[in-house]
Coordinates of C-alpha atoms in Angstrom, one line a residue:
M226 CA -8.5 -32.1 -4.3
D227 CA -4.9 -34.0 -4.6
A228 CA -5.6 -38.1 -3.7
L229 CA -4.9 -38.1 -0.1
S230 CA -3.3 -41.0 2.5
F231 CA -3.3 -40.7 5.5
A232 CA -4.8 -41.8 8.6
P233 CA -5.4 -38.0 11.0
E234 CA -2.1 -36.2 13.0
R235 CA -4.1 -36.1 17.3
F236 CA -3.0 -34.2 19.6
P237 CA -3.9 -35.8 22.6
R238 CA -2.4 -33.8 25.9
G239 CA -1.2 -30.7 23.5
R240 CA 0.9 -33.2 21.5
F241 CA 0.6 -33.0 17.8
I242 CA 2.2 -36.5 15.9
T243 CA 2.3 -38.2 13.0
S244 CA 1.2 -41.9 11.9
K245 CA 0.2 -42.4 7.9
T246 CA -1.9 -45.5 6.1
T247 CA -3.1 -44.8 2.2
A248 CA -5.8 -45.3 0.7
H249 CA -6.6 -43.3 -2.5
A250 CA -10.3 -43.7 -3.5
Q251 CA -12.6 -40.5 -6.1
A252 CA -14.4 -37.7 -3.5
P253 CA -18.2 -38.6 -3.5
G254 CA -19.6 -36.2 -5.9
E255 CA -16.3 -34.8 -7.4
A256 CA -16.8 -35.5 -11.2
G257 CA -12.9 -37.5 -11.5
G258 CA -9.5 -37.5 -10.3
H259 CA -8.4 -38.4 -7.0
G260 CA -10.6 -37.3 -3.8
L261 CA -10.8 -37.8 -0.2
V262 CA -12.3 -40.5 1.0
T263 CA -11.3 -41.9 4.2
L264 CA -9.8 -40.0 7.7
D265 CA -8.0 -42.5 10.0
G266 CA -10.1 -44.7 8.6
R267 CA -13.2 -43.2 11.0
Y268 CA -14.7 -40.8 9.3
H269 CA -16.2 -41.9 6.1
I270 CA -16.2 -38.7 3.7
V271 CA -19.7 -39.4 2.1
E272 CA -20.5 -35.6 0.1
R273 CA -19.1 -32.5 -0.6
V274 CA -21.9 -29.2 1.5
A275 CA -19.9 -26.7 1.2
A276 CA -16.8 -24.5 0.0
G277 CA -16.1 -21.0 1.6
G278 CA -12.2 -18.2 2.3
M279 CA -10.9 -20.8 5.1
G280 CA -11.4 -25.2 2.6
E281 CA -14.0 -27.2 2.0
V282 CA -16.9 -29.1 4.3
F283 CA -17.7 -32.3 3.8
R284 CA -19.8 -34.0 5.5
A285 CA -18.6 -38.1 6.9
H286 CA -19.5 -41.4 8.8
D287 CA -17.8 -41.4 12.1
A288 CA -17.6 -45.8 12.2
V289 CA -16.1 -46.1 15.6
L290 CA -19.5 -44.2 17.1
A291 CA -21.9 -44.3 14.6
R292 CA -22.5 -40.5 14.3
E293 CA -22.8 -38.0 11.6
V294 CA -20.3 -35.7 11.8
A295 CA -19.1 -32.9 9.3
I296 CA -15.1 -32.3 8.4
K297 CA -14.1 -29.1 7.3
V298 CA -10.1 -29.4 4.6
L299 CA -8.6 -26.7 5.3
H300 CA -7.0 -25.1 2.3
R301 CA -3.6 -26.2 2.0
S302 CA -1.8 -22.5 1.6
L303 CA -3.3 -22.3 5.5
A304 CA 0.1 -25.5 6.5
G305 CA 2.7 -23.2 5.2
D306 CA 2.5 -20.5 8.0
Q307 CA 3.9 -21.9 10.9
G308 CA 2.1 -19.0 12.8
F309 CA -1.3 -20.6 11.7
V310 CA -0.8 -23.9 13.4
D311 CA 0.3 -22.7 16.7
R312 CA -3.6 -20.8 16.9
F313 CA -5.3 -23.7 15.2
R314 CA -3.9 -26.1 17.8
R315 CA -4.9 -24.0 20.4
E316 CA -8.0 -22.0 19.4
A317 CA -9.4 -26.2 18.5
R318 CA -8.7 -26.5 21.7
A319 CA -11.2 -24.1 22.9
A320 CA -13.4 -24.2 20.7
A321 CA -14.0 -28.4 21.7
S322 CA -13.8 -27.6 25.1
L323 CA -17.0 -25.2 24.4
S324 CA -20.4 -27.0 25.6
H325 CA -23.7 -26.0 24.2
P326 CA -26.9 -25.9 22.6
N327 CA -27.3 -23.5 20.5
I328 CA -23.3 -24.0 19.3
V329 CA -22.1 -26.7 17.1
A330 CA -20.0 -28.7 18.7
V331 CA -16.5 -29.9 17.6
Y332 CA -16.0 -33.1 18.2
D333 CA -12.0 -33.8 17.0
W334 CA -9.0 -32.0 14.9
G335 CA -6.2 -32.8 13.7
A336 CA -3.4 -33.2 10.4
V337 CA -2.6 -35.3 8.2
D338 CA 0.3 -34.8 5.6
G339 CA 0.3 -31.3 6.3
I340 CA -3.5 -31.4 5.6
Y341 CA -5.4 -29.1 8.6
Y342 CA -9.2 -30.0 9.7
M343 CA -11.5 -30.4 12.4
V344 CA -14.3 -32.3 12.8
M345 CA -18.0 -31.1 14.2
E346 CA -21.1 -31.5 14.8
F347 CA -23.8 -32.3 11.8
V348 CA -26.8 -29.5 11.3
R349 CA -29.3 -30.1 9.3
G350 CA -30.9 -27.1 8.5
R351 CA -29.8 -24.3 6.7
A352 CA -27.9 -21.0 7.3
A353 CA -30.1 -17.6 8.6
R354 CA -27.7 -16.0 4.4
E355 CA -30.2 -19.3 2.6
L356 CA -32.7 -17.8 5.2
L357 CA -32.3 -14.3 3.7
N358 CA -31.7 -15.3 0.4
A359 CA -35.2 -17.4 0.2
N360 CA -37.7 -14.8 2.0
V361 CA -35.3 -11.4 1.9
R362 CA -36.0 -10.9 4.8
L363 CA -38.0 -12.0 8.6
E364 CA -39.9 -10.8 10.8
P365 CA -39.1 -8.8 13.8
A366 CA -40.4 -11.8 15.3
Q367 CA -38.1 -14.7 13.7
A368 CA -35.1 -12.3 13.3
A369 CA -35.4 -11.6 17.1
E370 CA -35.7 -16.2 18.1
I371 CA -32.1 -16.1 16.1
V372 CA -30.4 -13.4 17.8
R373 CA -31.7 -14.1 20.7
Q374 CA -30.3 -18.3 20.0
T375 CA -27.4 -16.6 19.3
L376 CA -27.1 -14.4 22.6
L377 CA -27.2 -17.4 24.0
A378 CA -24.3 -18.5 22.8
L379 CA -22.4 -16.0 22.9
E380 CA -23.1 -16.1 26.4
A381 CA -21.3 -19.1 26.3
A382 CA -18.5 -18.2 24.2
H383 CA -16.9 -15.2 26.2
S384 CA -18.2 -17.0 29.8
Q385 CA -14.9 -18.2 28.9
G386 CA -12.5 -16.3 27.5
I387 CA -14.0 -17.2 23.4
V388 CA -14.4 -14.3 21.3
H389 CA -16.2 -15.5 18.1
R390 CA -14.7 -11.6 15.8
D391 CA -16.7 -12.9 12.7
I392 CA -21.0 -13.2 13.5
K393 CA -22.2 -13.3 9.5
P394 CA -24.8 -15.2 8.6
E395 CA -23.0 -17.3 7.0
N396 CA -21.7 -18.5 10.0
I397 CA -25.3 -19.0 12.3
L398 CA -28.2 -21.5 11.4
V399 CA -30.8 -22.6 11.9
T400 CA -31.2 -26.2 12.6
N401 CA -34.5 -28.1 11.3
G402 CA -36.4 -28.6 14.6
G403 CA -35.9 -24.4 15.1
T404 CA -32.6 -24.5 16.8
V405 CA -30.6 -21.6 16.4
K406 CA -26.3 -23.0 16.2
V407 CA -23.9 -20.8 15.8
A408 CA -20.3 -21.8 13.4
D409 CA -16.5 -21.0 13.5
F410 CA -15.8 -20.4 17.2
G411 CA -11.9 -20.4 17.7
L412 CA -10.9 -21.0 13.9
A413 CA -12.5 -17.5 12.7
R414 CA -9.8 -16.3 15.4
A415 CA -6.5 -18.4 14.0
Y416 CA -7.8 -17.9 10.7
A417 CA -8.2 -14.0 11.0
D418 CA -5.2 -13.7 13.5
G419 CA -3.0 -15.0 10.5
K420 CA -4.2 -13.5 7.7
A421 CA -4.0 -9.9 9.0
T422 CA -0.1 -11.0 10.0
Q423 CA 0.4 -12.3 6.3
A424 CA -1.4 -8.7 5.2
G425 CA -0.3 -6.1 7.4
G426 CA -4.0 -5.1 8.5
V427 CA -7.4 -6.3 9.9
Q428 CA -9.0 -9.4 8.3
G429 CA -12.8 -9.3 8.4
T430 CA -15.6 -9.7 6.4
V431 CA -16.0 -6.3 6.3
Q432 CA -19.6 -5.6 6.1
Y433 CA -20.0 -6.6 9.8
L434 CA -16.5 -5.7 11.6
S435 CA -16.6 -3.5 14.7
P436 CA -15.2 -0.1 14.1
E437 CA -12.6 -1.0 16.9
Q438 CA -11.3 -4.3 15.5
I439 CA -11.1 -2.0 11.3
R440 CA -9.0 0.3 13.4
G441 CA -6.3 -2.8 14.6
E442 CA -7.8 -2.4 17.7
P443 CA -8.0 -6.0 20.2
A444 CA -11.3 -7.6 20.4
D445 CA -14.0 -8.7 22.9
P446 CA -16.7 -9.7 23.9
R447 CA -18.7 -6.1 23.0
S448 CA -17.2 -6.5 18.7
D449 CA -19.1 -9.7 18.6
L450 CA -22.0 -7.4 19.8
Y451 CA -21.4 -4.7 17.0
S452 CA -21.0 -7.6 14.4
L453 CA -25.0 -9.4 16.0
G454 CA -26.4 -6.0 16.0
I455 CA -25.5 -5.5 12.2
V456 CA -26.7 -9.1 11.4
T457 CA -29.8 -8.2 12.8
Y458 CA -30.4 -5.1 10.9
E459 CA -30.0 -7.3 8.3
L460 CA -32.8 -10.0 9.4
L461 CA -35.8 -6.9 9.1
T462 CA -34.5 -5.1 6.6
G463 CA -32.8 -7.5 4.4
R464 CA -29.9 -5.7 3.3
L465 CA -27.1 -4.3 5.3
P466 CA -26.1 -1.1 6.4
F467 CA -23.0 -0.2 5.0
T468 CA -22.1 -0.9 1.5
G469 CA -19.5 0.0 -0.7
E470 CA -17.7 -0.4 -3.8
T471 CA -14.7 -1.2 -2.2
A472 CA -14.0 -3.4 1.6
M473 CA -12.2 0.3 1.9
S474 CA -15.0 1.9 1.7
I475 CA -17.3 0.2 3.7
A476 CA -14.8 0.2 6.0
Y477 CA -14.6 4.2 6.4
K478 CA -18.6 3.9 6.8
H479 CA -17.9 1.8 9.4
L480 CA -16.0 4.1 11.4
S481 CA -17.5 7.8 10.8
G482 CA -21.4 7.0 9.6
R483 CA -23.7 5.8 12.6
V484 CA -26.0 2.2 12.1
P485 CA -29.5 3.5 10.5
K486 CA -32.8 2.2 12.3
P487 CA -33.7 -0.2 10.5
S488 CA -37.6 1.6 10.1
S489 CA -36.0 3.8 8.3
A490 CA -35.9 1.1 5.0
V491 CA -38.8 -1.6 6.0
G492 CA -41.7 1.0 7.7
N493 CA -43.4 -2.6 10.2
V494 CA -40.1 -3.0 12.3
P495 CA -41.1 -1.9 15.8
K496 CA -39.3 0.9 17.3
E497 CA -38.1 -0.7 19.9
L498 CA -36.0 -3.0 17.7
D499 CA -34.6 0.9 15.6
G500 CA -33.3 1.1 19.2
F501 CA -31.6 -2.4 20.4
V502 CA -29.4 -2.5 16.4
L503 CA -28.7 1.5 17.3
S504 CA -27.4 0.5 20.8
A505 CA -25.1 -3.1 19.5
T506 CA -23.9 -0.8 16.8
D507 CA -22.5 2.1 18.9
R508 CA -19.4 2.9 17.0
D509 CA -17.7 3.6 21.1
R510 CA -17.8 0.4 22.2
E511 CA -18.5 1.6 25.9
L512 CA -21.5 3.5 24.8
R513 CA -23.3 -0.6 23.7
P514 CA -24.4 -3.1 26.0
E515 CA -22.3 -4.8 28.7
S516 CA -22.8 -8.1 28.1
A517 CA -24.1 -10.5 25.9
I518 CA -26.1 -11.2 28.4
E519 CA -27.6 -7.9 28.9
M520 CA -28.7 -7.2 24.8
R521 CA -30.5 -10.7 25.5
R522 CA -32.7 -9.8 28.2
D523 CA -33.3 -6.1 26.8
L524 CA -35.0 -8.4 23.5
E525 CA -36.3 -10.2 25.1
S526 CA -38.8 -7.7 27.2
I527 CA -38.8 -6.4 23.8
A528 CA -39.2 -9.6 22.5
S529 CA -42.8 -10.4 24.0
G530 CA -44.1 -7.6 22.7
L531 CA -44.0 -8.8 19.3
P532 CA -46.5 -9.7 16.3
P533 CA -46.2 -13.5 16.4
A534 CA -45.1 -15.1 13.5
R535 CA -44.7 -18.4 11.8
S536 CA -41.8 -20.2 13.5
L537 CA -38.6 -20.7 12.9
A538 CA -38.3 -25.1 11.9
A539 CA -41.7 -23.2 9.3
V540 CA -39.4 -21.0 8.1
S541 CA -36.4 -23.6 7.8
G542 CA -38.5 -26.0 6.3
D543 CA -40.0 -23.7 3.9
L544 CA -36.5 -24.0 1.6
P545 CA -35.9 -26.3 -1.9
E546 CA -34.3 -29.9 -0.8
V547 CA -31.1 -29.8 -1.6
N548 CA -28.4 -31.4 -4.5
G549 CA -26.1 -33.9 -3.6
E550 CA -22.9 -31.8 -3.2
G551 CA -25.4 -30.6 -0.2
A552 CA -25.4 -26.9 -2.6
V553 CA -29.0 -25.9 -2.3
T554 CA -30.2 -25.8 -5.2
E555 CA -30.6 -22.1 -8.1
Q556 CA -29.7 -20.4 -4.6
V557 CA -27.9 -16.8 -5.7
P558 CA -25.8 -14.8 -3.2
F559 CA -27.2 -12.0 -0.8
V560 CA -24.6 -10.2 0.2
D561 CA -20.8 -10.5 -1.0
S562 CA -19.6 -11.7 2.4
T563 CA -15.1 -12.7 1.5
T564 CA -13.3 -12.4 4.5
Q565 CA -11.7 -9.5 3.3
T566 CA -8.0 -8.0 4.5
I567 CA -9.0 -4.1 5.5
P568 CA -5.6 -2.6 5.8
R569 CA -4.6 -0.5 9.4
A570 CA -6.7 2.6 10.3
E571 CA -3.2 4.0 11.3
R572 CA -1.4 3.2 8.2
T573 CA -4.0 5.0 6.1
K574 CA -3.4 7.7 8.3
R575 CA 0.0 8.2 7.7
R576 CA -0.9 7.2 4.1
R577 CA -3.1 10.2 3.9
L578 CA -0.5 13.0 6.7
R579 CA 1.9 12.8 3.8
R580 CA -0.4 13.0 1.1
F581 CA -2.1 16.3 2.5
T582 CA 0.8 17.4 3.6
G583 CA 2.8 17.2 -0.3
I584 CA -0.1 19.3 -0.8
L585 CA 0.5 22.1 0.8
F586 CA 3.9 21.7 0.1
L587 CA 3.1 22.3 -3.1
L588 CA 0.8 25.6 -2.2
A589 CA 3.3 27.2 -0.1
A590 CA 6.0 26.4 -3.4
L591 CA 2.6 28.2 -5.8
A592 CA 1.4 31.1 -3.4
A593 CA 3.5 31.7 0.1
T594 CA 2.4 34.6 0.9
A595 CA -0.6 33.8 0.0
W596 CA -1.4 31.0 1.4
G597 CA 0.2 32.6 4.9
A598 CA -2.2 34.8 5.1
W599 CA -5.5 33.8 4.7
T600 CA -4.0 31.0 7.4
Y601 CA -2.9 33.0 10.6
M602 CA -4.7 36.3 10.1
V603 CA -7.7 34.9 9.5
P604 CA -9.0 31.4 11.5
H605 CA -11.5 29.3 9.8
H606 CA -10.2 26.5 11.3
A607 CA -11.1 25.3 15.5
D608 CA -11.5 22.5 17.4
V609 CA -14.9 20.7 19.0
P610 CA -14.3 21.6 23.0
Q611 CA -15.2 18.7 25.0
L612 CA -19.5 18.9 26.1
I613 CA -19.9 15.8 26.9
G614 CA -22.5 16.1 30.1
T615 CA -23.2 20.3 28.8
P616 CA -26.5 20.9 29.0
I617 CA -27.8 20.7 25.3
D618 CA -28.9 23.3 25.2
D619 CA -25.5 24.7 26.8
A620 CA -23.2 23.4 24.7
R621 CA -25.8 23.9 21.1
A622 CA -24.8 27.8 22.1
A623 CA -21.3 26.7 22.8
L624 CA -20.6 25.2 19.3
L625 CA -22.7 28.3 17.4
D626 CA -20.7 29.7 19.3
L627 CA -17.7 29.2 17.3
G628 CA -19.0 29.4 14.3
F629 CA -20.3 25.7 13.9
N630 CA -23.4 24.0 12.8
V631 CA -25.6 21.1 15.3
R632 CA -26.8 19.3 15.1
I633 CA -28.8 16.7 18.3
A634 CA -29.6 13.8 17.0
E635 CA -33.0 12.1 17.4
S636 CA -31.5 9.2 19.3
G637 CA -29.6 9.3 22.6
V638 CA -28.8 7.6 23.7
Y639 CA -27.9 5.8 28.5
Q640 CA -25.3 7.1 30.6
L641 CA -24.3 6.0 34.0
D642 CA -22.7 9.0 35.0
I643 CA -24.6 12.0 32.5
P644 CA -28.0 13.4 33.5
A645 CA -30.0 13.9 31.0
D646 CA -30.8 15.9 28.4
G647 CA -27.8 16.3 29.4
V648 CA -24.7 15.6 26.6
A649 CA -23.5 12.1 25.6
K650 CA -21.7 12.0 22.8
L651 CA -19.5 14.5 20.2
D652 CA -19.1 13.3 16.5
P653 CA -16.5 14.1 15.6
P654 CA -15.1 13.7 18.9
A655 CA -13.5 17.3 21.0
G656 CA -10.3 18.3 20.2
T657 CA -11.5 17.3 16.9
S658 CA -10.4 20.5 13.6
L659 CA -13.2 21.5 11.9
E660 CA -13.7 24.6 9.9
K661 CA -16.0 27.2 10.5
G662 CA -19.7 25.8 9.0
E663 CA -19.0 22.5 9.6
T664 CA -21.8 20.2 11.2
V665 CA -21.4 18.6 14.7
T666 CA -23.2 16.3 16.0
L667 CA -24.6 16.5 20.2
V668 CA -25.6 12.9 21.2
P669 CA -28.1 13.6 23.6
S670 CA -28.1 10.9 27.3
L671 CA -31.0 9.8 28.2
G672 CA -29.7 9.5 31.9
P673 CA -29.2 5.9 33.2
K674 CA -30.9 2.9 32.1
P675 CA -34.2 2.5 33.1
V676 CA -34.7 -1.1 36.1
R677 CA -37.0 -2.3 37.6
V678 CA -38.1 -1.6 40.8
P679 CA -39.1 -4.5 43.5
D680 CA -41.7 -5.0 45.4
L681 CA -41.6 -3.5 48.5
E682 CA -45.4 -3.0 49.9
G683 CA -44.9 -5.9 53.4
K684 CA -41.1 -5.4 53.8
T685 CA -38.4 -4.2 56.2
I686 CA -36.5 -1.3 56.2
D687 CA -33.3 -4.1 55.8
E688 CA -35.6 -6.5 53.6
A689 CA -36.3 -2.9 51.6
R690 CA -32.1 -2.0 51.1
T691 CA -31.2 -5.5 50.4
L692 CA -33.3 -5.6 47.6
L693 CA -33.4 -2.6 46.1
G694 CA -29.1 -2.9 45.5
D695 CA -30.1 -6.2 43.9
A696 CA -31.9 -3.9 41.3
H697 CA -29.1 -1.7 40.9
L698 CA -30.9 1.1 43.0
R699 CA -30.9 2.9 46.7
L700 CA -32.9 3.7 48.8
G701 CA -33.8 7.1 49.3
L702 CA -35.8 8.7 51.2
E703 CA -38.7 7.3 53.8
E704 CA -41.4 9.6 55.0
P705 CA -43.0 8.4 58.1
R706 CA -47.0 7.0 57.8
F707 CA -50.4 6.4 59.7
S708 CA -51.1 3.5 58.7
D709 CA -52.4 -0.1 60.8
Q710 CA -49.0 -1.6 59.4
P711 CA -46.1 -2.2 62.6
V712 CA -43.5 0.5 63.0
G713 CA -41.1 0.5 60.2
I714 CA -42.8 -1.7 57.6
I715 CA -42.9 0.0 54.5
L716 CA -46.0 1.2 53.1
G717 CA -45.7 1.7 49.7
I718 CA -42.8 3.8 47.3
S719 CA -43.4 7.4 46.6
T720 CA -40.7 8.5 44.1
E721 CA -43.4 8.2 40.1
L722 CA -41.6 5.4 38.1
V723 CA -42.6 4.8 34.6
G724 CA -43.7 1.6 33.8
G725 CA -42.4 0.0 36.9
K726 CA -39.4 0.9 36.4
A727 CA -36.9 4.1 37.6
P728 CA -32.5 4.8 36.2
R729 CA -29.9 3.0 37.3
N730 CA -28.6 4.0 40.2
S731 CA -31.8 6.5 41.0
A732 CA -32.5 6.5 45.3
I733 CA -36.0 5.3 45.6
D734 CA -38.4 6.8 48.2
V735 CA -40.4 5.3 50.2
E736 CA -43.3 5.8 53.1
V737 CA -43.2 4.0 55.7
S738 CA -45.3 2.6 59.4
R739 CA -45.6 5.0 62.1
G740 CA -47.7 2.8 63.6
P741 CA -52.0 4.2 64.6
R742 CA -52.6 7.8 64.9
P743 CA -52.4 8.8 68.2
L744 CA -55.5 8.7 70.1
P745 CA -57.0 11.6 72.9
V746 CA -55.1 10.0 77.0
P747 CA -58.9 10.2 79.3
N748 CA -58.9 11.7 82.6
V749 CA -60.0 8.9 84.6
V750 CA -58.5 10.2 88.3
G751 CA -61.0 9.9 91.0
A752 CA -63.1 7.4 88.8
S753 CA -62.8 3.4 90.3
V754 CA -60.9 1.2 88.3
E755 CA -63.1 -0.8 86.7
D756 CA -64.8 2.1 85.1
A757 CA -60.7 3.2 84.9
R758 CA -59.7 0.4 82.6
Q759 CA -62.6 0.1 80.9
A760 CA -62.7 3.6 79.2
L761 CA -58.5 3.7 79.1
E762 CA -59.3 -0.7 76.5
E763 CA -61.5 1.4 74.9
L764 CA -59.2 3.0 73.3
H765 CA -56.5 -0.2 73.1
F766 CA -54.5 1.5 75.1
V767 CA -52.8 -0.4 77.7
V768 CA -53.4 -0.5 81.6
D769 CA -51.3 -0.6 84.5
D770 CA -52.6 -0.3 88.4
S771 CA -49.6 -2.5 89.7
K772 CA -49.6 0.4 91.7
T773 CA -51.1 1.7 95.3
K774 CA -51.9 4.7 97.6
F775 CA -52.5 5.5 101.1
S776 CA -55.9 8.2 101.2
T777 CA -57.7 9.8 103.2
E778 CA -59.0 12.1 100.2
V779 CA -59.7 9.6 97.7
E780 CA -61.6 6.5 98.3
R781 CA -60.4 2.8 98.4
G782 CA -60.8 1.2 95.1
H783 CA -60.6 4.7 92.8
V784 CA -58.0 6.3 90.1
I785 CA -55.4 8.8 92.4
A786 CA -53.1 9.9 89.8
Q787 CA -52.2 8.9 86.7
S788 CA -49.2 8.9 83.6
P789 CA -49.5 9.6 81.6
A790 CA -52.5 13.1 82.5
D791 CA -53.6 13.8 78.7
G792 CA -51.8 14.4 76.6
R793 CA -52.0 11.7 73.2
L794 CA -50.1 8.4 72.9
Q795 CA -50.6 5.6 70.2
P796 CA -52.9 2.8 70.9
G797 CA -50.8 -0.7 72.2
E798 CA -49.0 2.4 74.8
T799 CA -49.9 1.9 78.5
V800 CA -51.0 4.4 80.7
S801 CA -50.5 3.9 84.3
I802 CA -53.0 4.7 86.7
V803 CA -52.3 4.1 90.7
V804 CA -55.0 3.1 93.2
S805 CA -56.0 4.7 96.4
L806 CA -56.0 2.1 98.8
G807 CA -57.9 4.3 101.5
P808 CA -56.4 6.3 105.4
K809 CA -54.2 3.5 107.1
D810 CA -56.4 4.0 110.1
F811 CA -59.6 3.1 110.1
P812 CA -63.2 2.4 112.2
A813 CA -63.2 -1.7 111.8
P814 CA -65.7 -3.0 109.0
D815 CA -69.4 -4.8 110.1
F816 CA -68.3 -7.9 108.8
R817 CA -71.7 -10.3 111.2
G818 CA -73.7 -12.1 108.5
L819 CA -71.5 -12.2 105.6
S820 CA -70.6 -15.6 104.0
R821 CA -67.1 -17.0 104.5
D822 CA -66.8 -15.4 100.6
G823 CA -67.8 -12.5 101.2
A824 CA -66.2 -11.6 104.5
Q825 CA -62.1 -12.5 103.1
S826 CA -63.6 -10.1 100.5
L827 CA -64.0 -7.7 102.4
A828 CA -61.3 -7.9 104.4
E829 CA -58.6 -7.7 101.7
A830 CA -60.5 -4.5 100.5
Y831 CA -59.3 -2.4 103.4
G832 CA -55.5 -4.4 104.4
L833 CA -56.7 -6.8 107.0
Q834 CA -54.9 -10.1 108.0
V835 CA -58.3 -12.3 108.5
T836 CA -58.3 -15.7 110.3
F837 CA -61.7 -18.0 110.0
V838 CA -63.0 -19.9 113.5
D839 CA -65.7 -22.1 113.7
A840 CA -66.9 -22.1 116.5
A841 CA -69.6 -25.0 116.1
A842 CA -67.9 -28.3 116.0
Y843 CA -69.1 -28.4 112.6
P844 CA -67.5 -27.0 109.6
G845 CA -69.5 -22.6 109.4
T846 CA -70.6 -20.3 106.6
V847 CA -71.5 -17.3 107.8
V848 CA -69.8 -15.3 110.2
T849 CA -71.7 -13.9 113.9
N850 CA -68.6 -11.7 115.7
Q851 CA -65.7 -10.6 115.2
S852 CA -62.3 -10.7 117.2
V853 CA -62.3 -6.6 116.4
P854 CA -66.2 -4.6 117.9
V855 CA -67.5 -2.3 114.7
G856 CA -66.3 0.7 114.7
A857 CA -62.9 -0.1 116.8
T858 CA -59.8 1.9 114.5
L859 CA -57.4 -0.6 113.0
T860 CA -54.7 0.1 111.1
Y861 CA -53.3 -1.6 106.9
G862 CA -52.5 -4.8 107.3
D863 CA -53.6 -5.5 111.4
P864 CA -55.4 -9.0 111.8
I865 CA -59.4 -10.1 112.4
T866 CA -60.2 -13.3 113.6
L867 CA -64.1 -13.5 112.4
Y868 CA -65.8 -17.0 113.8
L869 CA -68.4 -18.9 111.5
V870 CA -71.2 -20.8 111.8

């Protein structure tokens, strides 16, 4: 680098302020000339640790906060692009706002003498690229852990509207303690936008670019998920899914091909990871996981069943020590991950169209009559019909009728609004004109993605409806069943589940308690109140004996009628009985010889209003006489006086 004399330019509150001091010295690790020694009188350069397409990275000591930092000094050529300068300010500010254990922290940023720099956390560890170079490939559990922690970083960035746009092994660092940290948030976007503007194309590491980025469409969080899917394939297999002699040939494979299963390259990769990679690298971003959170949850459900492997800290510790300039000794690059410019798909299509049109004109000039007859009289082409949602068998028959060959994809995709065994995707898409005999691939739908069904046993209907709604399910049929549980309590799930899961948005049928099974009501008419109550309460019925009635036919204290008279009731329901008061007029009973309490009970049984009178000077205990003679006619409610001695 040229000799630099400066204190850095700063950007407080969005302003661009320059102040300069002079400092010339030889940079550590350089073989002569002048080099970068101190920034702002604060950052003392220790050594150069890396160089790349954007610039050079130095290890430095922050004299103010007494900590080790990494400083990325950007190439001077980038400073000449005012658009890049504006993007650098904006993206550096956004990157500095990110604070997460799995993201390389940005501490400071600025410029001096046209040199732009960024001060970052210094990570003691190795890039995932170095782990691949040393190990060829990683064990499934090791790869899954790197990807899981990378997804945590993407979750944090995406939640703040920041898309990385250049996820690759070089930007994924593994610390000596086994923590994964993602680097170059924001800077990757500023650099890519600037180079793309200059070249009139799409800028990025072509091996990891998503199809929409290659087509020149805006990148979104699902573009990062595609790139991470490619990284996952590489970690598992030690190779890239798409290679070619030129960037354009690789880009074409991203646009037209499908990432193969990792297990097709390495046999010990579990099929669950095959599905994980294929889902993340779908050419249609709408069919990828909805977010980094969703993708991480899918991975965590798989990772728990992977064979155990050595920790990332142990794998990183196996690598040889670095030399004085911070580069691994005898390291051979595993893949050319240089950032490259890909011409926009629209311009490429126009060039191809012009070339094809010229060929057609030449053919027309050479053999107009023959060409016209062959083209217009004999149909050799047909358009791929719209078959999305059509049952696979019907779609196959329709394509065969048009003269196409048909291939059914080995693995389907989850589709929320297309039932299982319907067509989820067509390759090539509907409307494409193909020669008869060419192949159309049908990708079957697996239906909505399964979600775990919550435990509903013992819950009320309202509670179950809330739990199912939170799980993206809905309540289906409510099948009543007799049980010992209270009415309305859910006894279980009647829908057949697979592994405790059901398709997203599907209906879950439940069995609901309708209380105990009904029992026949016994006939207690004519029985005494005591016997009737005992017979009904033994069956757990509730007895209501509050109703009474005079009767000349039913003995006093016995049951005249009951409700219900027959049929069945559930235990806990009420049976009402009518108790006989006997005839309203009756012969006076004999109270003589009864104790005071016995006489009181007999009087109440006949409905008489009794008065006790002591016949002697002391309180009496036995009835010796009564005011109404025995056998005389009394009416219910009449008074009677009893004399005690």
